[in-house]
Each structure stands twice: as structure tokens, then as C-alpha cells.
């Protein structure tokens, strides 16, 4: 029985030989029952097939049958166990029925097995999957039963099919080869030839069968010695299951018969090869020197574009395809001639060598011409490809240059300028690559005349050379025009960057001036406790004013620069029209505030200086009357200063600003009032002597 006949049944895996062995070295036969009803006829066929595989010696050791009933019912298990009596009664030594977790009726099952024990002829035990190792080593059990033995049913089945196919083909081939070889050994020469004509070709390729056998034997040996992952040296495809010795015996017989067959073929082939070789050599030579050479003579152009070069390449590939057929014949003829030369038949050596030399000269010359043409077309295709890429780059660069620049800020201009420089650099590299490709192509064209078969290709070459040089010159001119435009654009963009920078710096100058004004109003509040301190404050204020003046002048210069740049760029500044009024407005406010600050400091200096002069002197002279007048003047200055502290700074637009907070102004005024009190007290002291003089 062959596996191919019952292949659909075997694929169902109703039973299988996993390769495991029991403690008596008997094979383990596994019958995995499933939830669906098992077809007993198919199971019987499967068992018959499986039991036909092991050798008689192996069968004599007996089988241990594992009936996996975990997914089945007891009635099905019982039927299978009883069926084993009819299928393999003598070979079965032990049947292990793997019970499910939810056990069948123990009383029924025990009774049935006990009742049938003598009639069955083998022992049947009920065991759970985790206790199966009591009877069989774990390394001999598959993973379904908690073991470590690896088993792939489809892999086993495929190997079995290969084995049976090899056995069938090799047996048939041996018979055919024996008939051919024996027929060539007996009878006269005429009978030999007639026998060889009738039976010369076997029905299958011996090399294929031998290769299949070697691969099968290698697989069996590898599986036998490598073992499984657990380190066990046995596997399901060992020599007991797949008959490794039988494969080796068939291979030995095949090699022997095939060697004899090859010798028979060699002798027959030798008689016909000489005539066939001479005829084929002349066919190859005549075609290559005739139509083949004419095809190459008509192909000289390189095309003026990628598409044209590709079309020429396609045409050349068609020519190469036609030549390839004849070159294949050449290779075959050369091998045949070499084989005959190695055979050492002296009467044919001179003729064979002459044929071989003639054939080689013509084929090598034609092959070199084809290769040269292919290289030339490939170089032309690359040249046109680089030219097309460069043209696209120039178009992109030109398109970028033709679009007016309207960026939002200096950073975007810098980015655009960087992109422009990168594109120009890419164009430079592309043009350099085009020149290199063009020069290489020109060098190849200059060598074209060496294989022109005497044909004058000067005119054709001149057209190709003019085209290549024209493309390179055109690209050079386009690149030069783009460079000129890039220079103009670069200058314009740099001016725009400078314009944006001036506008930004002018706006920043306005901000700085505003901050100085704010600082003047909020922090420049004190008028000093004495004349010396007030003078120091006045000097600091003048320096502070100088800083503001420099800031204002810087902003004015920047705005004047923006006007010049806008005139150069023929555009209107977006911000200078707004920035100049802001700058003037802030500067006007600052100068008014600064003047008010100076006026207050000068009044404070006058007040403190005169007050200190009077307070430090104690005159007893009659000039006291004049000092009284000074007291009045100083008090008037102090009152005027106090009044000025309460007055805000009024700007041209009508807005008002105070120096510092009310508390700051109150503190300053309080200090002035205290000094005025001292002056008043001093004044009273001076008046007392005047009052006492008349009384005396």
C-alpha cells in the first residue's frame, strides 16, 4: 500500500508512529481520538499502512499503543481497543488508554476490560496523561502527553511520500537501465544499435532520481545523528521507520547501473558528435559573420535623449538576444570539442583543434563588439540622465529666481538664501558630473572605429560628438545665466536682510528709549539731601541724557538707512513709516521730562546751597538785615520747588506723567520742608537780638 493512495486519510492523523519507544524498545503507536466520530474503516486502513512500515525484527519487539481518549467517549475507545485485536493482535503488547479528566464510569470500564482481557491477548490499562510516564519514558512521549519528543505529522508524511516516490522511481529506473545495458552487451553491432535505439532513454532522469535519493539519505542521516532538542538520538525518520539501508542499497545499485549507462551513451554519442559538431560550427560561424555582423553595422547612434537611448538599448538587447542563442551553441560546441579532445582520439585531434580555434575567434570578436556597443549605449544613457537631471535642477533654480522675494522676516530670507546657495552648489556638482560623463562617452566614441568592419563611421561619430558637446555647452550657458541671476538675487536678499535688521534695530531703539523714559520717571526721583548730592545727581542725569541722546541718534541713523535700502530695493518699508513718529514722540517726551528733571535739580541746588550757607554762618554784624532778605528769597525758592513737585509733566499730546509715586514725592517734599523749618528757626534767632536792642 502506498501513501499516495490513502493520502487524504493519512492527513487526518487518525494514528501515527511518533518514533518513541517503550522500555522494551518496542515502537509506540498513538491513536488520538477526537470529539467527532472516528471512521473505523479509515482508522483500520491507517493502522494497516503504519504497521507495514517497520521491519519484522522491529515488529517482533511488540507495540505499545496509546489510545488518547481524553476528547472521546468510552464506547469509541472500547471499539478501537477491540479493533486492535483484529488489526495487530500479535504485535500489541500493551494498550494505554489515556482517560479524560472527567472519568468515565469506572465500574463499567473496569468490567469491560476485565471481561475482554483473555480474549484480547494484550494488556489494557487506564491511565491519566500525567501518569503515563510510569510506563513510558518522558523523552519517548510527544508533547501532547507531557513528553519532550518532537513530532510533526505533516513533515513525517511528506518525508514518507518522498521515500515511496524514490523507491518506486529508483526500482523502475533500475529495471530500465539494466535492460538498456544488457541489450548493449549482447548480440552483434547491428543488434546493439537497434536495442539502443529502442531503449536508449529511460522514462525518468537518473540524475534527478539520484539527487532525490541523496537528499533523502542525507535527511535521514541528519535526523538520526542530530536527534531532537532534548538530546535524544532517535527521531521519527530513523532507519527502522524509513528504511535507511534500503535507500543506501538502491542508491548503490543506481550508481552502478547509471555508470554503465553513461558509458553506453558516451560510445554512441562519440559516433555522432563529430559530424554534428562540424555542421554546427559552420552554422555559428556563418551566422555571426553574416547577419550578426550586419546588425551591428547598422547600429551606430547614441540617441539625443534618455528615451532615444533606451530605445537603442532595447534594440541592442534584441540583437544580443539573437546572438545569445548562437553563443549558447558555441558554449555547447566548445564543451563537446573539449570533451572529445580529452578523449585522446589522435585521428580527430587536428580537425577538432582547427574547428575550436575558428569558432572561438569569431565568437570572441563578436562578443567584444556587442559588449563595446552595450557599454557605449549605457554611457550615453547615463550622460542623458545626468543632463536631464541637471536641466531639471536649472529649471527649478530659474523658477525660484523668477519668483519675487517677499519674505516675512530676516530669518526667512536667510533660509531662502541658504536654499538658493544649495541649489547653485547642486547645479555645479551636476555640471561637473555631466562633463565627466560626456568626456568618458567621447573617449568611447573615439574608439568605435576599431571594430567598424572597415565601415567609415567618421560622419556618424561626428554627429554624436557634436550632440554631446552641444549638450554640455548649452548646460554651461544656462548655468552661467543662473549664476548671474543668483548674484543679483543674493545682493537683493542681503540688502533685504540688512533692511529687516535696520527696522528691527530701530524698533529696538524706540523700546530702549521708552525704557529710559520709564526709568527717568520712576527711578530718577530724589533731589538730594544737600547741594553736593544734588550736584552729583545732576551730573548723573546729564550722563543719562547722553545715553538717551545716543539711542535716539542711533535710531534716526537706522531709519535713514532703511530709507536708502528701500529706495535701492524699490520697495516701501513696512515699519519705518510707523517707527519714525514713535521715535520722535518718545524722544520729545523724554526731552520734556529731562528738562523738568534738570529744572528741579537746579532749583534744588540753589535751595540747598543758599540754605547751607545761611545755616552754617552765625553773623553778629549789623548786616543781618540783608540776611533777612536772603531768608525770604530762599523760602520763596523752597516753596516754588515744593509747588513744582506737585505739578505733573505735560506732553504735547496732552498726557501727563508724575515723577515717581505720591509717597516718593511726599518724602522728597518733607525733606525740603524740614530744611525750611531750620531756616525759619534760624531766622527767628536772628530776629531776637533786634527785639532786645531798643529795650536796653
XYZ file of C-alpha atoms in Angstrom:
696
model
C 0.000 0.000 0.000
C 1.341 3.417 -0.997
C 0.827 6.618 0.951
C -0.351 8.482 -2.143
C -3.349 6.143 -2.438
C -4.605 6.909 1.061
C -3.097 10.387 1.400
C -6.380 12.108 2.417
C -6.830 9.531 5.185
C -3.241 9.822 6.395
C -3.575 13.609 6.594
C -6.336 13.165 9.173
C -3.748 11.811 11.637
C -6.042 9.069 12.886
C -2.950 7.220 14.097
C 0.778 7.790 13.895
C 4.148 6.332 14.799
C 5.828 9.162 16.675
C 9.172 7.342 16.822
C 9.003 6.884 20.566
C 9.820 3.510 22.125
C 8.751 1.797 25.285
C 11.129 0.308 27.837
C 11.323 -2.905 25.755
C 12.392 -0.890 22.667
C 9.020 -1.544 21.114
C 7.526 1.162 18.942
C 4.779 3.408 20.302
C 1.644 3.622 18.174
C -0.552 6.614 19.046
C -4.273 6.812 18.216
C -5.540 10.332 19.010
C -9.336 10.227 19.206
C -11.264 13.459 18.746
C -14.713 14.800 19.534
C -16.026 13.828 16.128
C -16.955 10.263 15.353
C -13.893 8.318 14.169
C -14.287 6.392 10.911
C -13.199 2.870 11.872
C -12.574 1.835 8.274
C -10.220 4.745 7.764
C -8.547 4.020 11.079
C -8.096 0.384 10.053
C -6.540 1.438 6.747
C -4.238 3.838 8.588
C -3.128 1.139 11.016
C -2.523 -1.348 8.203
C -0.310 1.191 6.459
C 1.617 2.208 9.575
C 2.247 -1.407 10.605
C 3.647 -2.178 7.150
C 6.484 0.292 7.670
C 8.623 -1.258 10.483
C 10.841 -4.242 9.821
C 9.942 -7.731 11.020
C 12.632 -7.503 13.649
C 11.120 -4.313 14.944
C 7.619 -5.775 14.898
C 8.838 -8.728 16.925
C 9.526 -6.443 19.873
C 5.835 -5.589 20.026
C 3.957 -2.329 20.034
C 2.734 -0.123 22.839
C -0.490 1.511 21.730
C -1.557 4.824 23.280
C -5.275 5.455 22.755
C -5.872 9.111 23.604
C -9.491 9.125 24.775
C -9.461 12.473 26.529
C -11.637 14.036 23.832
C -13.754 10.978 23.069
C -16.398 8.755 24.614
C -15.836 5.399 26.210
C -17.805 3.468 23.586
C -15.491 4.769 20.837
C -12.402 3.910 22.892
C -13.716 0.418 23.521
C -14.387 -0.087 19.795
C -10.852 0.993 18.941
C -9.302 -1.313 21.554
C -11.319 -4.255 20.256
C -10.342 -3.392 16.691
C -6.657 -3.664 17.623
C -7.232 -7.406 18.177
C -8.109 -7.860 14.523
C -5.548 -5.470 13.056
C -2.411 -6.178 15.077
C -3.181 -8.861 17.617
C 0.252 -10.468 17.731
C 2.283 -7.254 17.767
C 0.415 -5.368 20.526
C 1.919 -5.925 23.957
C 0.335 -3.076 25.882
C -2.537 -0.659 25.277
C -2.563 2.515 27.356
C -5.918 4.249 27.284
C -5.443 7.886 28.321
C -8.555 8.801 30.286
C -10.060 12.269 30.416
C -10.184 14.496 33.467
C -13.875 13.746 33.885
C -13.517 9.984 34.128
C -15.919 7.562 32.552
C -17.937 5.249 34.673
C -15.128 3.402 36.433
C -17.272 0.369 37.137
C -18.256 -0.099 33.527
C -14.798 0.433 32.105
C -13.142 -1.845 34.612
C -15.664 -4.556 33.982
C -15.331 -4.342 30.227
C -11.555 -4.564 30.229
C -11.552 -7.392 32.717
C -14.119 -9.269 30.661
C -12.178 -8.937 27.403
C -8.702 -9.387 28.824
C -8.181 -13.048 27.887
C -9.768 -12.691 24.502
C -7.805 -9.595 23.503
C -4.412 -11.126 24.016
C -2.822 -7.933 25.339
C -2.982 -5.885 28.489
C -5.121 -2.761 28.581
C -4.608 -0.135 31.251
C -6.396 3.108 32.015
C -4.077 5.946 32.884
C -4.203 9.720 33.043
C -1.857 11.735 30.841
C 0.331 12.915 33.719
C 0.910 9.313 34.909
C 1.754 7.901 31.509
C 5.442 8.258 32.346
C 5.139 5.283 34.694
C 5.087 3.059 31.638
C 6.951 5.132 29.062
C 9.946 7.437 29.485
C 9.114 11.166 29.076
C 11.671 11.523 26.325
C 9.732 8.942 24.290
C 6.389 10.727 24.686
C 5.181 13.572 22.496
C 4.303 16.968 23.883
C 0.585 16.044 23.927
C 1.332 13.687 26.824
C 3.801 15.948 28.625
C 6.861 14.443 26.935
C 9.774 16.069 25.131
C 9.673 14.099 21.885
C 9.071 16.361 18.899
C 6.783 15.043 16.176
C 5.425 16.821 13.105
C 2.877 14.641 11.336
C 2.876 16.578 8.060
C 6.660 16.585 7.989
C 6.682 12.824 8.542
C 4.061 12.330 5.850
C 5.974 14.472 3.342
C 9.167 12.521 4.024
C 7.266 9.262 3.644
C 5.893 10.390 0.290
C 9.402 11.305 -0.842
C 10.703 7.906 0.291
C 7.980 5.951 -1.507
C 8.358 8.058 -4.640
C 12.096 7.487 -4.610
C 11.678 3.747 -4.040
C 9.191 3.450 -6.882
C 11.161 5.573 -9.335
C 14.520 4.016 -8.496
C 13.189 0.459 -8.840
C 11.629 1.262 -12.218
C 14.781 3.080 -13.324
C 16.983 0.147 -12.316
C 14.920 -2.161 -14.479
C 15.138 0.193 -17.458
C 18.887 0.778 -17.089
C 19.528 -2.940 -16.721
C 17.558 -3.608 -19.905
C 19.475 -0.923 -21.805
C 22.883 -2.002 -20.500
C 22.264 -5.728 -21.025
C 20.944 -5.105 -24.523
C 24.127 -3.270 -25.458
C 26.376 -6.085 -24.194
C 24.982 -8.996 -26.245
C 24.457 -9.691 -29.938
C 26.251 -8.140 -32.887
C 26.776 -4.475 -33.541
C 23.553 -4.104 -35.512
C 21.532 -5.626 -32.680
C 23.290 -3.308 -30.233
C 22.349 -0.236 -32.189
C 18.740 -1.419 -32.618
C 18.467 -2.203 -28.916
C 19.932 1.166 -28.000
C 17.595 2.974 -30.371
C 14.602 1.317 -28.766
C 15.644 1.641 -25.131
C 18.170 4.419 -25.115
C 16.296 6.957 -22.979
C 14.907 5.910 -19.594
C 11.498 7.186 -18.527
C 12.940 9.322 -15.705
C 16.131 11.302 -15.351
C 18.711 9.205 -13.457
C 20.433 12.337 -12.132
C 17.189 13.590 -10.654
C 16.460 10.256 -9.015
C 19.997 10.053 -7.624
C 19.791 13.600 -6.303
C 16.458 12.821 -4.672
C 17.939 9.704 -3.107
C 20.997 11.553 -1.795
C 18.857 14.320 -0.344
C 16.595 11.750 1.279
C 19.556 9.789 2.661
C 21.168 12.991 3.931
C 17.929 13.948 5.647
C 17.623 10.539 7.273
C 21.211 10.533 8.465
C 20.992 14.066 9.764
C 17.802 13.319 11.687
C 19.304 10.123 13.014
C 22.521 11.648 14.379
C 21.366 15.122 15.298
C 18.450 13.984 17.377
C 15.848 16.221 18.916
C 16.239 19.348 21.027
C 16.269 17.309 24.199
C 19.440 15.496 23.192
C 17.784 12.163 22.297
C 19.498 10.494 19.332
C 16.271 8.994 17.958
C 13.857 10.794 15.657
C 10.755 9.720 13.703
C 12.697 9.343 10.451
C 15.317 6.831 11.611
C 16.339 3.701 9.698
C 13.676 1.490 11.273
C 10.832 3.674 10.065
C 12.118 4.857 6.670
C 14.436 2.008 5.805
C 17.725 3.902 5.505
C 19.581 0.723 4.476
C 17.079 0.242 1.664
C 17.765 3.766 0.374
C 21.516 3.170 0.516
C 21.158 -0.148 -1.321
C 19.027 1.434 -4.047
C 21.497 4.298 -4.436
C 24.416 1.887 -4.793
C 22.568 -0.086 -7.448
C 21.542 3.073 -9.255
C 25.076 4.418 -9.307
C 26.396 1.158 -10.692
C 23.773 0.881 -13.451
C 23.961 4.591 -14.227
C 27.734 4.415 -14.653
C 27.308 1.599 -17.174
C 24.521 3.532 -18.871
C 26.736 6.616 -19.193
C 29.449 4.591 -20.847
C 26.947 3.195 -23.354
C 25.720 6.700 -24.095
C 29.265 8.007 -24.433
C 30.151 5.419 -27.018
C 27.030 6.127 -29.017
C 27.408 9.872 -28.705
C 31.007 9.782 -29.838
C 29.993 8.271 -33.165
C 27.564 11.060 -33.985
C 29.232 14.034 -32.322
C 31.969 14.533 -34.873
C 29.557 15.067 -37.767
C 27.187 17.208 -35.717
C 29.980 19.402 -34.327
C 31.394 20.273 -37.725
C 27.952 21.136 -39.066
C 27.045 23.296 -36.038
C 30.379 25.102 -36.046
C 29.851 26.215 -39.625
C 26.299 27.327 -38.824
C 27.542 29.510 -35.944
C 30.418 30.997 -37.917
C 28.273 31.734 -40.984
C 25.579 33.485 -38.935
C 27.968 35.574 -36.822
C 29.987 36.739 -39.825
C 26.849 37.292 -41.892
C 23.556 38.509 -40.364
C 25.101 39.106 -36.923
C 27.788 41.442 -38.233
C 25.312 43.236 -40.471
C 23.075 44.010 -37.468
C 25.967 45.709 -35.691
C 26.959 47.695 -38.781
C 23.559 49.383 -38.847
C 23.749 50.469 -35.179
C 25.973 53.492 -34.586
C 23.858 56.232 -32.956
C 23.672 57.002 -29.226
C 20.363 58.915 -29.179
C 19.669 62.508 -28.216
C 17.660 61.830 -25.047
C 17.004 59.221 -22.389
C 14.071 57.821 -24.309
C 16.066 57.567 -27.531
C 18.982 55.878 -25.750
C 16.595 53.450 -24.066
C 15.067 52.607 -27.414
C 18.539 51.933 -28.830
C 19.341 49.823 -25.780
C 16.179 47.814 -26.303
C 17.107 47.275 -29.935
C 20.597 46.229 -28.882
C 19.154 43.804 -26.344
C 17.172 42.202 -29.136
C 20.391 41.836 -31.129
C 22.144 40.426 -28.063
C 19.275 38.006 -27.549
C 19.737 36.673 -31.076
C 23.473 36.423 -30.523
C 22.944 34.710 -27.170
C 21.276 31.807 -28.883
C 24.332 31.309 -31.085
C 26.713 31.902 -28.182
C 24.883 29.162 -26.292
C 25.507 26.896 -29.249
C 29.153 27.984 -29.155
C 29.493 27.111 -25.475
C 27.910 23.759 -26.061
C 30.135 23.061 -29.084
C 33.239 24.162 -27.226
C 32.441 21.797 -24.393
C 31.826 18.966 -26.798
C 35.089 19.627 -28.610
C 36.976 19.823 -25.309
C 35.460 16.519 -24.243
C 36.489 14.873 -27.478
C 39.991 16.324 -27.199
C 40.289 14.950 -23.689
C 39.246 11.553 -25.010
C 42.563 11.475 -26.881
C 41.473 10.164 -30.278
C 44.519 11.122 -32.325
C 42.861 10.892 -35.725
C 40.419 13.689 -34.818
C 42.699 15.980 -32.817
C 43.900 18.227 -35.660
C 40.460 18.791 -37.146
C 38.878 19.376 -33.735
C 41.514 21.937 -32.731
C 41.090 23.818 -36.015
C 37.324 23.927 -35.579
C 37.692 25.045 -31.968
C 40.104 27.859 -32.884
C 37.955 29.145 -35.725
C 34.813 29.090 -33.587
C 36.496 30.835 -30.637
C 37.990 33.616 -32.783
C 34.683 34.515 -34.401
C 32.651 34.323 -31.157
C 35.113 36.334 -29.063
C 35.340 39.036 -31.706
C 31.577 39.300 -31.980
C 31.107 39.240 -28.182
C 33.625 42.044 -27.683
C 31.794 44.145 -30.288
C 28.473 43.546 -28.534
C 29.952 44.445 -25.163
C 31.504 47.613 -26.568
C 28.188 48.670 -28.075
C 26.366 47.921 -24.814
C 28.875 49.943 -22.789
C 28.593 52.824 -25.237
C 24.802 52.876 -25.007
C 24.933 52.607 -21.217
C 27.345 55.540 -21.082
C 25.045 57.526 -23.392
C 22.044 56.710 -21.199
C 23.901 57.859 -18.100
C 25.021 61.029 -19.887
C 21.475 61.882 -20.950
C 20.212 61.019 -17.472
C 22.674 63.419 -15.852
C 21.824 66.037 -18.477
C 18.112 65.667 -17.775
C 18.631 65.900 -14.004
C 20.806 68.970 -14.467
C 18.217 70.540 -16.766
C 15.529 69.968 -14.150
C 17.765 71.477 -11.468
C 18.396 74.526 -13.654
C 14.662 74.856 -14.344
C 13.963 74.686 -10.616
C 16.652 77.250 -9.870
C 15.398 79.537 -12.625
C 11.833 79.209 -11.362
C 12.984 80.121 -7.877
C 14.832 83.154 -9.250
C 11.849 84.314 -11.298
C 9.580 84.459 -8.245
C 9.743 87.800 -6.439
C 11.085 87.659 -2.914
C 8.513 88.670 -0.313
C 9.654 87.084 2.942
C 8.190 87.948 6.318
C 11.419 88.495 8.221
C 15.187 88.300 8.023
C 15.271 84.646 9.166
C 13.111 83.551 6.234
C 15.368 85.490 3.881
C 18.408 83.748 5.322
C 16.668 80.399 4.841
C 15.769 81.269 1.248
C 19.318 82.449 0.585
C 20.697 79.211 2.025
C 18.350 77.174 -0.187
C 19.456 79.219 -3.194
C 23.130 78.556 -2.448
C 22.432 74.830 -2.010
C 20.641 74.672 -5.345
C 23.506 76.507 -7.052
C 26.007 74.107 -5.468
C 23.925 71.165 -6.633
C 23.938 72.615 -10.158
C 27.737 72.942 -10.011
C 28.091 69.301 -8.997
C 25.619 68.258 -11.688
C 27.515 70.138 -14.372
C 30.777 68.605 -13.191
C 29.216 65.154 -13.372
C 27.874 65.921 -16.855
C 31.345 66.884 -18.035
C 32.831 63.704 -16.650
C 30.145 61.549 -18.258
C 30.446 63.451 -21.530
C 34.228 63.109 -21.684
C 34.014 59.401 -20.945
C 31.425 58.996 -23.695
C 33.597 60.942 -26.143
C 36.551 58.698 -25.324
C 34.456 55.629 -26.064
C 33.191 57.059 -29.351
C 36.752 57.762 -30.456
C 37.458 54.021 -30.161
C 34.402 52.997 -32.178
C 36.262 52.904 -35.488
C 38.388 49.983 -34.312
C 35.527 47.496 -34.729
C 33.654 49.040 -37.649
C 34.425 46.149 -40.069
C 36.042 48.579 -42.446
C 32.956 50.814 -42.479
C 33.730 54.561 -42.307
C 31.920 55.823 -39.210
C 33.536 59.286 -39.163
C 30.315 61.044 -40.213
C 28.188 59.170 -37.699
C 30.728 59.759 -34.934
C 30.852 63.473 -35.749
C 27.093 63.736 -35.232
C 27.384 62.018 -31.866
C 30.333 64.176 -30.813
C 28.569 67.383 -31.887
C 25.484 66.371 -29.935
C 27.442 65.637 -26.732
C 29.458 68.847 -26.940
C 26.318 70.832 -27.753
C 24.539 69.486 -24.670
C 27.482 70.347 -22.417
C 27.832 73.851 -23.877
C 24.098 74.505 -23.555
C 24.140 73.425 -19.923
C 27.177 75.614 -19.284
C 25.411 78.665 -20.734
C 22.239 78.011 -18.769
C 24.268 77.555 -15.611
C 26.135 80.831 -16.253
C 22.858 82.717 -16.728
C 21.542 81.277 -13.494
C 24.742 82.235 -11.697
C 24.363 85.840 -12.871
C 20.776 85.907 -11.689
C 21.798 84.318 -8.385
C 24.374 87.081 -7.850
C 21.702 89.731 -8.364
C 19.238 87.888 -6.155
C 21.889 87.339 -3.494
C 22.664 91.075 -3.373
C 18.978 91.920 -3.175
C 18.364 89.406 -0.425
C 21.367 90.602 1.564
C 20.030 94.142 1.273
C 16.654 92.888 2.457
C 18.323 91.177 5.397
C 20.042 94.470 6.206
C 16.728 96.315 5.794
C 14.953 93.990 8.202
C 17.861 94.283 10.587
C 17.744 98.093 10.476
C 13.989 98.076 11.028
C 14.318 95.656 13.918
C 17.164 97.659 15.477
C 15.248 100.930 15.009
C 12.241 99.417 16.745
C 14.575 98.215 19.465
C 15.973 101.757 19.811
C 12.433 103.009 20.357
C 11.933 100.340 23.014
C 15.192 101.289 24.697
C 14.275 104.982 24.643
C 10.858 104.121 26.099
C 12.564 102.128 28.834
C 14.892 105.078 29.574
C 11.874 107.394 29.795
C 10.139 104.963 32.101
C 13.258 104.705 34.255
C 13.554 108.511 34.342
C 10.007 108.869 35.612
C 10.034 106.005 38.087
C 13.565 105.908 39.485
C 15.098 109.383 38.986
C 13.098 110.946 41.800
C 15.417 112.073 44.571
C 16.597 115.699 44.670
C 19.378 115.121 47.171
C 19.762 115.904 50.857
C 22.339 118.632 50.295
C 23.830 120.637 47.500
C 26.716 118.271 46.948
C 24.463 115.259 46.498
C 22.156 117.223 44.241
C 25.072 118.231 42.038
C 26.080 114.574 41.779
C 22.510 113.693 40.781
C 22.545 116.420 38.169
C 25.792 115.117 36.712
C 24.397 111.554 36.587
C 21.289 112.847 34.900
C 23.337 114.540 32.210
C 25.153 111.266 31.508
C 21.795 109.516 31.483
C 20.579 112.095 28.961
C 23.659 111.467 26.825
C 22.792 107.757 26.702
C 19.271 108.583 25.611
C 20.613 111.042 23.037
C 22.887 108.318 21.618
C 19.960 105.906 21.474
C 17.834 108.444 19.650
C 20.618 109.280 17.187
C 21.198 105.525 16.586
C 17.520 105.024 15.822
C 17.498 108.016 13.440
C 20.527 106.635 11.589
C 18.903 103.224 11.262
C 15.708 104.735 9.881
C 17.707 106.810 7.401
C 19.458 103.575 6.325
C 16.059 101.874 5.807
C 15.007 104.710 3.520
C 18.162 104.282 1.417
C 17.701 100.488 1.270
C 14.044 100.820 0.332
C 14.981 103.173 -2.498
C 17.600 100.675 -3.671
C 15.136 97.776 -3.459
C 12.303 99.848 -4.913
C 10.014 98.886 -2.103
C 8.279 100.606 0.787
C 9.463 99.867 4.280
C 6.814 98.157 6.311
C 7.830 99.591 9.668
C 9.965 102.731 9.208
C 6.894 104.877 8.485
C 5.490 103.906 11.890
C 8.781 103.750 13.735
C 9.928 107.328 12.993
C 6.866 109.017 14.558
C 7.134 106.718 17.550
C 10.829 107.532 17.903
C 10.212 111.291 17.705
C 7.251 111.095 20.060
C 9.175 109.156 22.710
C 12.195 111.431 22.283
C 10.023 114.537 22.674
C 8.537 113.101 25.843
C 11.976 112.222 27.106
C 13.419 115.714 26.451
C 10.454 117.414 28.170
C 10.806 115.070 31.139
C 14.554 115.547 31.193
C 14.217 119.341 31.131
C 11.772 119.168 34.007
C 14.200 116.956 35.905
C 17.094 119.369 35.252
C 14.996 122.352 36.291
C 14.032 120.700 39.554
C 17.623 119.674 40.277
C 18.877 123.207 39.556
C 16.221 124.670 41.872
C 17.221 122.101 44.493
C 20.895 123.079 44.129
C 20.047 126.736 44.533
C 17.869 125.992 47.537
C 20.371 123.702 49.274
C 23.378 125.924 48.538
C 21.804 129.117 49.939
C 20.238 127.265 52.841
C 23.509 125.656 53.803
C 25.342 128.970 53.520
C 22.981 130.673 55.925
C 22.670 127.774 58.328
C 26.432 127.417 58.633
C 27.060 131.139 59.367
C 26.196 132.919 62.632
C 26.634 136.590 61.859
C 26.597 139.163 64.668
C 27.193 142.116 62.412
C 24.636 144.707 61.519
C 24.305 143.106 58.014
C 21.595 140.874 59.488
C 19.013 142.973 57.750
C 20.398 141.800 54.392
C 20.331 138.185 55.579
C 16.662 138.535 56.330
C 16.098 139.322 52.711
C 18.077 136.187 51.783
C 15.824 134.154 54.089
C 12.825 135.388 52.192
C 14.371 134.542 48.847
C 15.348 131.018 49.963
C 11.895 130.398 51.398
C 10.413 131.534 48.080
C 12.663 129.103 46.178
C 11.732 126.275 48.549
C 8.038 126.981 48.193
C 8.387 127.186 44.437
C 10.225 123.823 44.448
C 7.523 122.275 46.604
C 4.885 123.545 44.260
C 6.785 122.149 41.254
C 6.934 118.700 42.840
C 3.157 118.557 42.782
C 2.908 119.546 39.124
C 2.941 116.686 36.502
C 4.945 116.672 33.301
C 2.632 117.603 30.445
C 3.399 116.233 26.972
C 2.393 117.730 23.617
C -0.360 115.174 23.155
C -1.959 116.328 26.421
C -0.954 113.323 28.519
C 0.533 113.828 31.975
C 3.130 111.899 33.959
C 4.380 112.304 37.539
C 7.856 111.591 38.824
C 7.643 108.504 40.999
C 4.761 107.654 43.282
C 2.957 110.088 45.577
C 4.777 108.633 48.553
C 8.124 109.248 46.842
C 7.214 112.863 46.148
C 5.948 113.300 49.708
C 9.266 112.022 51.070
C 11.211 114.471 48.909
C 8.932 117.375 49.844
C 9.149 116.506 53.522
C 12.925 116.804 53.455
C 12.683 120.251 51.860
C 10.114 121.329 54.448
C 12.407 120.193 57.263
C 15.208 122.330 55.896
C 12.809 125.224 55.537
C 11.876 124.795 59.202
C 15.553 125.026 60.099
C 15.775 128.211 58.072
C 12.719 129.609 59.851
C 14.226 128.785 63.213
C 17.458 130.457 62.201
C 15.504 133.468 61.085
C 13.807 133.714 64.461
C 17.133 133.508 66.220
C 18.409 136.390 64.167
C 15.325 138.477 64.956
C 15.581 138.113 68.770
C 18.659 140.341 69.138
C 16.890 143.008 67.140
C 13.964 142.908 69.554
C 16.112 143.280 72.694
C 18.263 146.200 71.498
C 15.707 149.065 71.928
C 14.784 147.932 75.441
C 18.335 148.086 76.580
